[in-house]
Amino acid sequence: MVELIYMFLFIMIFILLVDKYYIIYLIQNLFMMVIFLLFMFNLNISNWNNWGNLYGNYGMDKVSFLMILLLIWIMILMLMSVYLIKYKYYYLMLLLMMMFSLFGLFYSLDYLMFYLYFEFSLIPIMLMIMGWGYQPERLISVLFMLMYTLFMSLPFLLILMMINNENYSFNLILNKIYKFNLLKNFVIYLLILMIFLVKLPIYLIHLWLPKAHVEAPIFGSMILAGVLLKMGGYGIMRFMFMLININMIYNIMLLSMVMLGSIIISLICMNQIDLKMLIAYSSVVHMGMMLCGGLMMFYWGMMGFMIMMLGHGICSSGLFCLLNMSYKRVLSRTFLMNSGMINYLPKMSLFWFSFSVMNMSAPPSLNLISEIFLMISLIKVDYVMMLLIGLLSFFSGLYSIYLYSYSQHGVNYFFNKFMNNTIDEFMLMILHFIPMNLLVMILWFFN
C-alpha cells in the first residue's frame, strides 16, 4: 500500500511538470483510475478491527480503506470538474498537499500524528477558497472556518498530552481511558468530541459550513462536502472506542441534542432561497442523523454510520456539481434565477431529479441502506426515537422535493436561451451516479 501512495504522489508531481493541459487531463484520470483499481484488488481486510500494518505508526483497517477509496474517487471527479482553470499549477499543488494530509490522517495509528494531519488539511481548503472563491466575503468565511476549528482543537491537544502522561503512549489501538474520576472523564469526553463535532458539524457549531460552501469554488465544495466533513465522522469512530467506558454514560445526552438540532436545520432548509445554502444545510442534517446512529455503538448503527459517510460524500458532491453547471450559465445561485431550468438545460434535469431523490434516501441508493441501519440502531435505544426519525425523514423529503421542483419547474422571466451540456459534464455526473447506486450490490463488503 505504501508503494501505491508513492505512485500517486509521483504522478501528481509529474502532472505539475507537464505543459499541455489535455495531456494532464488524460494522464491524471487514467492513472487515478488505475490506482483506484489497484486499491480494489489489493484489499485483504476481513473485519472492522483487523489492522494491516504499513510502516511504523501507520496502518489500515476497513474504515480507513473505505475513506481512502472515497478520497481518490472525489479527487478524480474534482479534476474532471475544472478542465479550464486559472493558476492550474497552484491548484494541483494544493491537491497534492490535500492528498498528503488526508492519506496521513486515514492511515495514522498515532494520536499526535493524527492531530497534525487533521489540522494540516485545513490549509489547502482555506487557500482554495481564498484563491478561487467568487466573492470578497470569502475571507470572512475562511476566518469563520479557521476560528471554529482552532478554538476547538487546542483543548484536544492538551487532552492528548494528558493521556500520554498517564499511559506513556500515543498509540491509537492500545489506549483506553478508564483511570480518571467521573468529572475528569466528562471533561475528556467533551473536549475530545468537540473537535470532531465542529468538523462534522452539528447544530449550534455549524455556522462556518454554509459560509465556506457559499464562497468556495466547485472543487472546494466537492472536497469539503465529500471528504473533509467525513474527517469528523472518522475521528469520532476512532476515538469512540477509546472512550468506550465513558461514552455509554454521556452519549444519550448528545444524541438528544443532535437529533433535535437536525430537525431544526431541516426546517431552516425549507426557508432557503439560495440553492448552495440549501445543499450545505442538508449536509448538516445528514451528518446529524449519521452521528445519532453511530453514538449508540450498536453493530447496525456503526454499519449505517460508515455507509452514510460514503453515500453522502458522493451525493452531496454530485449536487454541488449540478449547481455549478447552472451557475456557469445563469451566474446566480438563487431559486428565482434558476427556476424552470428544465426548459433550458433539459438533459441535466434527470440528474437533478436523481440526486434530489437520493438526497432524501430513495432506493436503490446507499443513503437508503444507511438510514435503515441507523433507524434500527436508534429504535433499539427508545421507541420515542421513531417519532423523531419519522419527522427527520419527512422534512428531508420536503426540502429535497423543494430543491428539485423550484429549480427545474416554473417560469424563468430572466432567461430565455436554450443551452447544451458538454461531454465532460455528462461523464462527471455519470461517475457520481454509478457508485451511489451500484455499491448497494456489494453490501457484504461493509459487514
CSV table of C-alpha atoms in Angstrom, one decimal:
chain,number,residue,atom,x,y,z
A,1,MET,CA,0.0,0.0,0.0
A,2,VAL,CA,2.9,2.4,0.7
A,3,GLU,CA,4.1,1.9,-2.9
A,4,LEU,CA,0.6,3.0,-4.2
A,5,ILE,CA,0.8,6.2,-2.1
A,6,TYR,CA,4.3,6.9,-3.5
A,7,MET,CA,3.0,6.2,-7.0
A,8,PHE,CA,0.1,8.6,-6.6
A,9,LEU,CA,2.4,11.4,-5.2
A,10,PHE,CA,4.8,10.8,-8.1
A,11,ILE,CA,2.0,11.2,-10.6
A,12,MET,CA,0.8,14.4,-9.1
A,13,ILE,CA,4.3,15.9,-9.2
A,14,PHE,CA,4.7,14.7,-12.8
A,15,ILE,CA,1.5,16.4,-13.7
A,16,LEU,CA,2.9,19.7,-12.4
A,17,LEU,CA,5.8,19.4,-14.8
A,18,VAL,CA,3.7,18.9,-18.0
A,19,ASP,CA,2.7,21.9,-20.0
A,20,LYS,CA,-0.1,20.7,-22.3
A,21,TYR,CA,-3.3,20.7,-20.4
A,22,TYR,CA,-5.1,18.0,-22.3
A,23,ILE,CA,-2.2,15.6,-21.7
A,24,ILE,CA,-2.6,16.4,-18.0
A,25,TYR,CA,-6.3,15.8,-18.2
A,26,LEU,CA,-5.8,12.4,-19.8
A,27,ILE,CA,-2.9,11.3,-17.6
A,28,GLN,CA,-4.5,12.3,-14.3
A,29,ASN,CA,-7.7,10.5,-14.9
A,30,LEU,CA,-6.2,7.4,-16.4
A,31,PHE,CA,-3.6,6.9,-13.7
A,32,MET,CA,-6.0,7.7,-10.9
A,33,MET,CA,-8.5,5.1,-12.2
A,34,VAL,CA,-5.6,2.6,-12.3
A,35,ILE,CA,-4.7,3.4,-8.7
A,36,PHE,CA,-8.4,3.0,-7.7
A,37,LEU,CA,-8.5,-0.5,-9.3
A,38,LEU,CA,-5.2,-1.4,-7.6
A,39,PHE,CA,-6.8,-0.5,-4.2
A,40,MET,CA,-9.9,-2.5,-5.0
A,41,PHE,CA,-7.9,-5.7,-5.9
A,42,ASN,CA,-5.4,-5.5,-3.0
A,43,LEU,CA,-8.0,-5.5,-0.2
A,44,ASN,CA,-7.0,-8.0,2.4
A,45,ILE,CA,-9.1,-6.9,5.4
A,46,SER,CA,-11.7,-9.3,6.7
A,47,ASN,CA,-13.3,-7.2,9.5
A,48,TRP,CA,-13.5,-3.8,11.1
A,49,ASN,CA,-10.9,-4.4,13.7
A,50,ASN,CA,-8.3,-6.2,11.6
A,51,TRP,CA,-5.4,-3.7,11.2
A,52,GLY,CA,-2.9,-4.2,8.5
A,53,ASN,CA,0.5,-2.6,9.3
A,54,LEU,CA,2.0,-0.3,6.7
A,55,TYR,CA,5.1,1.2,8.4
A,56,GLY,CA,5.7,2.2,12.0
A,57,ASN,CA,2.8,4.2,13.3
A,58,TYR,CA,0.8,3.8,10.0
A,59,GLY,CA,-1.8,1.2,9.4
A,60,MET,CA,-5.2,0.5,7.8
A,61,ASP,CA,-8.5,-1.2,8.6
A,62,LYS,CA,-11.7,-1.3,6.6
A,63,VAL,CA,-12.9,2.1,7.8
A,64,SER,CA,-9.7,3.9,6.6
A,65,PHE,CA,-9.7,1.8,3.4
A,66,LEU,CA,-13.2,3.0,2.5
A,67,MET,CA,-12.3,6.6,3.3
A,68,ILE,CA,-9.2,6.3,1.0
A,69,LEU,CA,-11.4,5.0,-1.8
A,70,LEU,CA,-13.9,7.9,-1.3
A,71,LEU,CA,-11.0,10.4,-1.3
A,72,ILE,CA,-9.5,9.1,-4.5
A,73,TRP,CA,-12.9,9.0,-6.3
A,74,ILE,CA,-13.7,12.5,-5.2
A,75,MET,CA,-10.3,13.7,-6.3
A,76,ILE,CA,-10.8,12.2,-9.8
A,77,LEU,CA,-14.1,14.0,-10.1
A,78,MET,CA,-12.6,17.2,-8.8
A,79,LEU,CA,-10.0,17.2,-11.6
A,80,MET,CA,-12.7,16.4,-14.2
A,81,SER,CA,-14.9,19.3,-12.9
A,82,VAL,CA,-12.4,22.0,-13.8
A,83,TYR,CA,-10.9,21.4,-17.2
A,84,LEU,CA,-10.2,25.1,-17.6
A,85,ILE,CA,-8.9,26.9,-14.5
A,86,LYS,CA,-6.6,29.8,-13.7
A,87,TYR,CA,-3.3,29.1,-12.0
A,88,LYS,CA,-3.7,25.3,-12.5
A,89,TYR,CA,-0.2,24.6,-11.2
A,90,TYR,CA,-1.0,26.1,-7.8
A,91,TYR,CA,-4.4,24.3,-7.9
A,92,LEU,CA,-2.7,20.9,-8.5
A,93,MET,CA,-0.1,21.7,-5.8
A,94,LEU,CA,-2.9,22.3,-3.3
A,95,LEU,CA,-4.4,19.0,-4.3
A,96,LEU,CA,-1.1,17.3,-3.7
A,97,MET,CA,-1.0,18.9,-0.2
A,98,MET,CA,-4.6,17.8,0.4
A,99,MET,CA,-3.8,14.2,-0.6
A,100,PHE,CA,-0.8,14.1,1.6
A,101,SER,CA,-2.6,15.2,4.7
A,102,LEU,CA,-5.7,13.0,4.2
A,103,PHE,CA,-3.7,9.9,3.4
A,104,GLY,CA,-1.7,10.5,6.6
A,105,LEU,CA,-4.9,11.1,8.6
A,106,PHE,CA,-6.6,8.0,7.4
A,107,TYR,CA,-3.5,5.8,7.9
A,108,SER,CA,-2.3,7.2,11.2
A,109,LEU,CA,-2.2,5.0,14.3
A,110,ASP,CA,-0.6,7.7,16.4
A,111,TYR,CA,-2.7,10.3,18.2
A,112,LEU,CA,-0.3,13.1,17.8
A,113,MET,CA,0.3,12.5,14.0
A,114,PHE,CA,-3.5,12.2,13.6
A,115,TYR,CA,-3.9,15.6,15.2
A,116,LEU,CA,-1.2,17.2,13.0
A,117,TYR,CA,-2.6,15.7,9.8
A,118,PHE,CA,-6.1,16.8,10.9
A,119,GLU,CA,-5.0,20.4,11.3
A,120,PHE,CA,-2.8,20.5,8.2
A,121,SER,CA,-5.7,19.5,6.0
A,122,LEU,CA,-7.3,22.9,6.9
A,123,ILE,CA,-4.5,24.8,5.0
A,124,PRO,CA,-5.3,23.6,1.4
A,125,ILE,CA,-9.1,24.2,1.6
A,126,MET,CA,-8.5,27.7,3.0
A,127,LEU,CA,-6.2,28.5,0.1
A,128,MET,CA,-8.6,27.1,-2.4
A,129,ILE,CA,-11.5,29.3,-1.0
A,130,MET,CA,-9.3,32.4,-0.9
A,131,GLY,CA,-7.7,31.8,-4.3
A,132,TRP,CA,-10.6,30.7,-6.4
A,133,GLY,CA,-13.7,31.9,-4.5
A,134,TYR,CA,-16.2,34.2,-6.2
A,135,GLN,CA,-16.9,37.0,-3.7
A,136,PRO,CA,-14.9,39.3,-1.4
A,137,GLU,CA,-16.8,37.7,1.6
A,138,ARG,CA,-14.7,34.6,1.1
A,139,LEU,CA,-12.1,36.0,3.6
A,140,ILE,CA,-14.8,36.1,6.3
A,141,SER,CA,-15.8,32.5,5.6
A,142,VAL,CA,-12.2,31.4,5.8
A,143,LEU,CA,-11.9,33.2,9.1
A,144,PHE,CA,-15.0,31.5,10.4
A,145,MET,CA,-13.7,28.1,9.5
A,146,LEU,CA,-10.3,28.8,11.0
A,147,MET,CA,-11.6,30.1,14.3
A,148,TYR,CA,-14.2,27.4,14.8
A,149,THR,CA,-11.7,24.7,14.1
A,150,LEU,CA,-8.7,26.1,16.0
A,151,PHE,CA,-10.7,27.1,19.0
A,152,MET,CA,-12.0,23.5,19.4
A,153,SER,CA,-8.7,21.8,18.5
A,154,LEU,CA,-6.3,23.4,21.1
A,155,PRO,CA,-8.1,21.7,24.1
A,156,PHE,CA,-7.9,18.4,22.2
A,157,LEU,CA,-4.1,18.8,22.0
A,158,LEU,CA,-3.9,19.3,25.8
A,159,ILE,CA,-6.0,16.2,26.4
A,160,LEU,CA,-3.6,14.2,24.2
A,161,MET,CA,-0.7,15.3,26.3
A,162,MET,CA,-2.6,14.3,29.4
A,163,ILE,CA,-3.3,10.9,28.0
A,164,ASN,CA,0.3,10.4,27.0
A,165,ASN,CA,1.4,11.4,30.5
A,166,GLU,CA,-0.9,8.8,32.0
A,167,ASN,CA,-0.4,5.9,29.5
A,168,TYR,CA,3.0,6.7,28.1
A,169,SER,CA,1.8,6.2,24.6
A,170,PHE,CA,0.1,7.9,21.7
A,171,ASN,CA,-0.9,4.6,20.1
A,172,LEU,CA,-4.4,4.6,18.8
A,173,ILE,CA,-5.0,0.9,19.4
A,174,LEU,CA,-3.5,0.5,22.9
A,175,ASN,CA,-5.0,3.5,24.7
A,176,LYS,CA,-8.2,3.3,26.7
A,177,ILE,CA,-9.4,6.0,29.1
A,178,TYR,CA,-10.7,4.5,32.3
A,179,LYS,CA,-8.2,5.6,35.1
A,180,PHE,CA,-9.7,9.1,35.8
A,181,ASN,CA,-12.6,10.1,38.0
A,182,LEU,CA,-16.1,10.9,36.7
A,183,LEU,CA,-15.7,14.6,36.4
A,184,LYS,CA,-12.3,14.4,34.6
A,185,ASN,CA,-13.7,11.7,32.3
A,186,PHE,CA,-16.6,14.0,31.3
A,187,VAL,CA,-14.2,16.8,30.5
A,188,ILE,CA,-12.0,14.5,28.4
A,189,TYR,CA,-15.1,13.2,26.6
A,190,LEU,CA,-16.4,16.7,25.9
A,191,LEU,CA,-13.0,18.1,24.7
A,192,ILE,CA,-12.1,15.1,22.5
A,193,LEU,CA,-15.5,15.1,20.8
A,194,MET,CA,-15.8,18.8,20.2
A,195,ILE,CA,-13.0,18.9,17.6
A,196,PHE,CA,-14.8,16.3,15.6
A,197,LEU,CA,-18.3,17.7,16.2
A,198,VAL,CA,-17.2,21.0,14.7
A,199,LYS,CA,-15.7,19.3,11.7
A,200,LEU,CA,-18.9,17.2,11.2
A,201,PRO,CA,-20.6,19.7,12.0
A,202,ILE,CA,-23.7,19.6,14.3
A,203,TYR,CA,-26.3,22.2,15.2
A,204,LEU,CA,-25.1,25.2,17.1
A,205,ILE,CA,-21.5,24.9,15.9
A,206,HIS,CA,-22.3,24.6,12.2
A,207,LEU,CA,-22.2,28.3,11.1
A,208,TRP,CA,-18.9,28.0,9.4
A,209,LEU,CA,-20.1,25.3,6.9
A,210,PRO,CA,-22.7,27.3,4.9
A,211,LYS,CA,-20.4,30.3,4.7
A,212,ALA,CA,-17.5,28.1,3.5
A,213,HIS,CA,-19.7,26.4,0.9
A,214,VAL,CA,-21.2,29.6,-0.4
A,215,GLU,CA,-17.8,31.2,-1.0
A,216,ALA,CA,-15.9,28.0,-2.2
A,217,PRO,CA,-15.4,27.2,-5.9
A,218,ILE,CA,-16.8,24.0,-7.2
A,219,PHE,CA,-13.8,21.8,-6.4
A,220,GLY,CA,-13.6,23.3,-2.9
A,221,SER,CA,-17.3,22.4,-2.3
A,222,MET,CA,-16.7,18.9,-3.6
A,223,ILE,CA,-13.8,18.1,-1.4
A,224,LEU,CA,-15.4,19.9,1.6
A,225,ALA,CA,-18.7,18.0,1.4
A,226,GLY,CA,-17.2,14.8,0.0
A,227,VAL,CA,-14.3,14.1,2.3
A,228,LEU,CA,-13.4,16.9,4.8
A,229,LEU,CA,-16.8,16.6,6.7
A,230,LYS,CA,-16.1,12.9,6.9
A,231,MET,CA,-12.9,13.5,8.8
A,232,GLY,CA,-15.1,14.4,11.8
A,233,GLY,CA,-17.1,11.1,11.5
A,234,TYR,CA,-13.8,9.2,11.0
A,235,GLY,CA,-12.3,10.8,14.2
A,236,ILE,CA,-15.4,10.0,16.2
A,237,MET,CA,-15.4,6.4,15.0
A,238,ARG,CA,-11.7,6.1,16.1
A,239,PHE,CA,-11.9,7.8,19.5
A,240,MET,CA,-15.3,6.4,20.4
A,241,PHE,CA,-13.7,3.0,21.1
A,242,MET,CA,-11.0,4.7,23.2
A,243,LEU,CA,-13.8,6.4,25.2
A,244,ILE,CA,-15.9,3.2,25.4
A,245,ASN,CA,-16.2,3.3,29.2
A,246,ILE,CA,-17.2,6.9,29.2
A,247,ASN,CA,-19.5,7.4,26.2
A,248,MET,CA,-22.1,4.9,27.4
A,249,ILE,CA,-22.9,7.4,30.2
A,250,TYR,CA,-22.9,10.6,28.2
A,251,ASN,CA,-23.9,9.7,24.6
A,252,ILE,CA,-27.6,9.7,25.3
A,253,MET,CA,-27.5,13.5,26.2
A,254,LEU,CA,-25.5,14.2,23.0
A,255,LEU,CA,-27.9,12.1,21.0
A,256,SER,CA,-31.0,14.1,22.1
A,257,MET,CA,-29.3,17.4,21.2
A,258,VAL,CA,-28.1,16.3,17.8
A,259,MET,CA,-31.4,14.8,16.8
A,260,LEU,CA,-33.4,17.9,17.7
A,261,GLY,CA,-30.8,20.1,16.0
A,262,SER,CA,-31.1,18.1,12.8
A,263,ILE,CA,-34.9,18.7,12.8
A,264,ILE,CA,-34.4,22.4,13.3
A,265,ILE,CA,-31.8,22.5,10.4
A,266,SER,CA,-34.3,20.7,8.2
A,267,LEU,CA,-36.8,23.5,8.8
A,268,ILE,CA,-34.1,26.0,8.0
A,269,CYS,CA,-33.5,24.2,4.7
A,270,MET,CA,-37.1,24.8,3.6
A,271,ASN,CA,-36.7,28.5,4.2
A,272,GLN,CA,-33.7,29.0,1.9
A,273,ILE,CA,-33.6,31.0,-1.4
A,274,ASP,CA,-30.0,30.1,-2.2
A,275,LEU,CA,-29.5,26.6,-3.7
A,276,LYS,CA,-26.0,26.3,-2.3
A,277,MET,CA,-27.1,27.2,1.2
A,278,LEU,CA,-29.8,24.6,1.0
A,279,ILE,CA,-27.4,21.8,-0.1
A,280,ALA,CA,-24.9,22.9,2.6
A,281,TYR,CA,-27.6,22.8,5.3
A,282,SER,CA,-28.8,19.4,4.1
A,283,SER,CA,-25.3,18.1,4.8
A,284,VAL,CA,-25.6,19.2,8.4
A,285,VAL,CA,-28.9,17.2,8.6
A,286,HIS,CA,-27.4,14.1,7.2
A,287,MET,CA,-24.3,14.3,9.4
A,288,GLY,CA,-26.6,14.7,12.4
A,289,MET,CA,-28.6,11.6,11.7
A,290,MET,CA,-25.4,9.7,10.9
A,291,LEU,CA,-23.9,10.7,14.3
A,292,CYS,CA,-27.1,9.8,16.2
A,293,GLY,CA,-27.0,6.2,14.9
A,294,GLY,CA,-23.2,5.8,15.5
A,295,LEU,CA,-23.3,7.2,19.0
A,296,MET,CA,-25.1,4.1,20.4
A,297,MET,CA,-22.3,1.9,19.1
A,298,PHE,CA,-24.6,-1.0,18.0
A,299,TYR,CA,-23.5,-3.1,15.1
A,300,TRP,CA,-26.2,-1.8,12.8
A,301,GLY,CA,-25.5,1.7,13.8
A,302,MET,CA,-21.8,1.5,13.0
A,303,MET,CA,-22.6,0.0,9.6
A,304,GLY,CA,-25.1,2.7,8.8
A,305,PHE,CA,-22.5,5.3,10.1
A,306,MET,CA,-19.9,4.1,7.6
A,307,ILE,CA,-22.3,3.6,4.6
A,308,MET,CA,-23.8,7.1,5.1
A,309,MET,CA,-20.3,8.7,5.1
A,310,LEU,CA,-19.7,7.0,1.8
A,311,GLY,CA,-23.1,7.7,0.3
A,312,HIS,CA,-23.4,11.3,1.4
A,313,GLY,CA,-19.9,12.1,0.2
A,314,ILE,CA,-20.8,11.1,-3.3
A,315,CYS,CA,-24.4,12.5,-3.3
A,316,SER,CA,-23.5,16.0,-2.0
A,317,SER,CA,-20.6,16.3,-4.3
A,318,GLY,CA,-23.0,15.5,-7.2
A,319,LEU,CA,-25.5,18.2,-6.1
A,320,PHE,CA,-22.7,20.8,-6.0
A,321,CYS,CA,-21.6,19.8,-9.5
A,322,LEU,CA,-25.1,20.2,-10.8
A,323,LEU,CA,-25.5,23.6,-9.2
A,324,ASN,CA,-22.1,24.7,-10.7
A,325,MET,CA,-23.4,23.8,-14.2
A,326,SER,CA,-26.3,26.1,-13.7
A,327,TYR,CA,-24.2,28.8,-12.1
A,328,LYS,CA,-21.8,28.9,-15.0
A,329,ARG,CA,-24.7,29.7,-17.4
A,330,VAL,CA,-27.0,31.8,-15.2
A,331,LEU,CA,-24.4,33.4,-12.9
A,332,SER,CA,-26.7,33.1,-9.9
A,333,ARG,CA,-27.5,30.6,-7.1
A,334,THR,CA,-31.0,31.9,-6.2
A,335,PHE,CA,-34.2,29.9,-6.9
A,336,LEU,CA,-35.6,32.9,-8.7
A,337,MET,CA,-32.9,33.0,-11.3
A,338,ASN,CA,-32.6,29.2,-11.6
A,339,SER,CA,-36.3,28.3,-11.8
A,340,GLY,CA,-37.6,26.5,-14.9
A,341,MET,CA,-34.2,25.1,-15.8
A,342,ILE,CA,-35.8,22.0,-17.3
A,343,ASN,CA,-36.6,24.2,-20.3
A,344,TYR,CA,-33.1,25.4,-20.8
A,345,LEU,CA,-30.9,22.5,-19.5
A,346,PRO,CA,-33.3,19.6,-20.1
A,347,LYS,CA,-30.6,16.9,-20.2
A,348,MET,CA,-29.5,17.8,-16.7
A,349,SER,CA,-33.0,17.6,-15.3
A,350,LEU,CA,-32.8,13.8,-15.0
A,351,PHE,CA,-29.7,14.1,-12.9
A,352,TRP,CA,-31.3,16.8,-10.7
A,353,PHE,CA,-34.2,14.5,-10.1
A,354,SER,CA,-31.9,11.5,-9.4
A,355,PHE,CA,-29.7,13.3,-6.9
A,356,SER,CA,-32.6,15.0,-5.2
A,357,VAL,CA,-34.3,11.7,-4.5
A,358,MET,CA,-31.1,10.1,-3.5
A,359,ASN,CA,-30.6,13.0,-1.0
A,360,MET,CA,-34.0,12.0,0.5
A,361,SER,CA,-32.8,8.4,0.7
A,362,ALA,CA,-34.8,6.8,-2.2
A,363,PRO,CA,-33.9,3.3,-3.4
A,364,PRO,CA,-31.6,1.9,-4.5
A,365,SER,CA,-29.1,4.5,-3.2
A,366,LEU,CA,-26.6,4.0,-0.4
A,367,ASN,CA,-28.4,6.6,1.6
A,368,LEU,CA,-31.5,4.4,1.9
A,369,ILE,CA,-29.5,1.4,3.2
A,370,SER,CA,-27.6,3.6,5.7
A,371,GLU,CA,-30.8,5.2,7.0
A,372,ILE,CA,-32.4,1.8,7.5
A,373,PHE,CA,-29.4,0.6,9.6
A,374,LEU,CA,-29.3,3.9,11.5
A,375,MET,CA,-33.1,3.7,12.3
A,376,ILE,CA,-32.7,0.1,13.6
A,377,SER,CA,-29.9,1.3,15.9
A,378,LEU,CA,-31.9,4.3,17.2
A,379,ILE,CA,-35.1,2.4,17.8
A,380,LYS,CA,-33.2,-0.1,20.0
A,381,VAL,CA,-32.5,2.9,22.3
A,382,ASP,CA,-36.1,4.1,22.7
A,383,TYR,CA,-39.3,3.8,20.8
A,384,VAL,CA,-39.7,7.6,21.1
A,385,MET,CA,-36.9,7.8,18.5
A,386,MET,CA,-39.4,6.5,16.0
A,387,LEU,CA,-41.3,9.8,16.1
A,388,LEU,CA,-38.1,11.9,15.8
A,389,ILE,CA,-36.8,9.8,13.0
A,390,GLY,CA,-40.1,10.0,11.2
A,391,LEU,CA,-40.1,13.8,11.4
A,392,LEU,CA,-36.5,14.0,10.2
A,393,SER,CA,-37.2,11.7,7.2
A,394,PHE,CA,-40.3,13.7,6.4
A,395,PHE,CA,-38.6,17.0,6.4
A,396,SER,CA,-35.7,15.6,4.4
A,397,GLY,CA,-38.1,14.6,1.7
A,398,LEU,CA,-39.8,18.0,1.8
A,399,TYR,CA,-36.6,20.1,1.2
A,400,SER,CA,-35.3,17.6,-1.4
A,401,ILE,CA,-38.6,17.9,-3.4
A,402,TYR,CA,-38.5,21.7,-2.8
A,403,LEU,CA,-34.9,21.8,-4.2
A,404,TYR,CA,-35.9,19.9,-7.4
A,405,SER,CA,-39.3,21.4,-8.1
A,406,TYR,CA,-38.4,25.1,-7.6
A,407,SER,CA,-35.2,24.8,-9.6
A,408,GLN,CA,-36.4,22.7,-12.5
A,409,HIS,CA,-40.1,23.7,-12.9
A,410,GLY,CA,-41.9,27.0,-13.1
A,411,VAL,CA,-41.2,30.0,-15.3
A,412,ASN,CA,-38.0,31.9,-15.6
A,413,TYR,CA,-38.6,35.6,-16.6
A,414,PHE,CA,-34.9,36.5,-16.7
A,415,PHE,CA,-33.5,33.8,-19.0
A,416,ASN,CA,-34.8,32.5,-22.4
A,417,LYS,CA,-31.9,30.8,-24.1
A,418,PHE,CA,-31.6,27.1,-24.6
A,419,MET,CA,-28.2,25.6,-23.6
A,420,ASN,CA,-26.5,22.4,-24.2
A,421,ASN,CA,-24.2,20.3,-22.0
A,422,THR,CA,-20.7,19.1,-22.7
A,423,ILE,CA,-19.5,15.5,-22.7
A,424,ASP,CA,-17.3,16.3,-19.6
A,425,GLU,CA,-20.4,17.3,-17.7
A,426,PHE,CA,-22.3,14.1,-18.6
A,427,MET,CA,-19.3,12.0,-17.7
A,428,LEU,CA,-18.9,13.8,-14.4
A,429,MET,CA,-22.5,13.2,-13.4
A,430,ILE,CA,-22.5,9.6,-14.5
A,431,LEU,CA,-19.4,8.9,-12.4
A,432,HIS,CA,-21.3,10.3,-9.4
A,433,PHE,CA,-24.4,8.3,-10.2
A,434,ILE,CA,-22.9,4.9,-10.8
A,435,PRO,CA,-21.1,4.3,-7.4
A,436,MET,CA,-24.0,5.8,-5.5
A,437,ASN,CA,-26.5,3.2,-6.8
A,438,LEU,CA,-24.4,0.2,-7.6
A,439,LEU,CA,-22.4,-0.1,-4.4
A,440,VAL,CA,-25.6,-1.5,-2.8
A,441,MET,CA,-24.9,-4.7,-4.7
A,442,ILE,CA,-21.8,-5.3,-2.5
A,443,LEU,CA,-23.2,-4.7,0.9
A,444,TRP,CA,-21.4,-7.8,2.2
A,445,PHE,CA,-18.3,-5.6,1.9
A,446,PHE,CA,-19.5,-3.4,4.8
A,447,ASN,CA,-20.1,-6.4,7.0
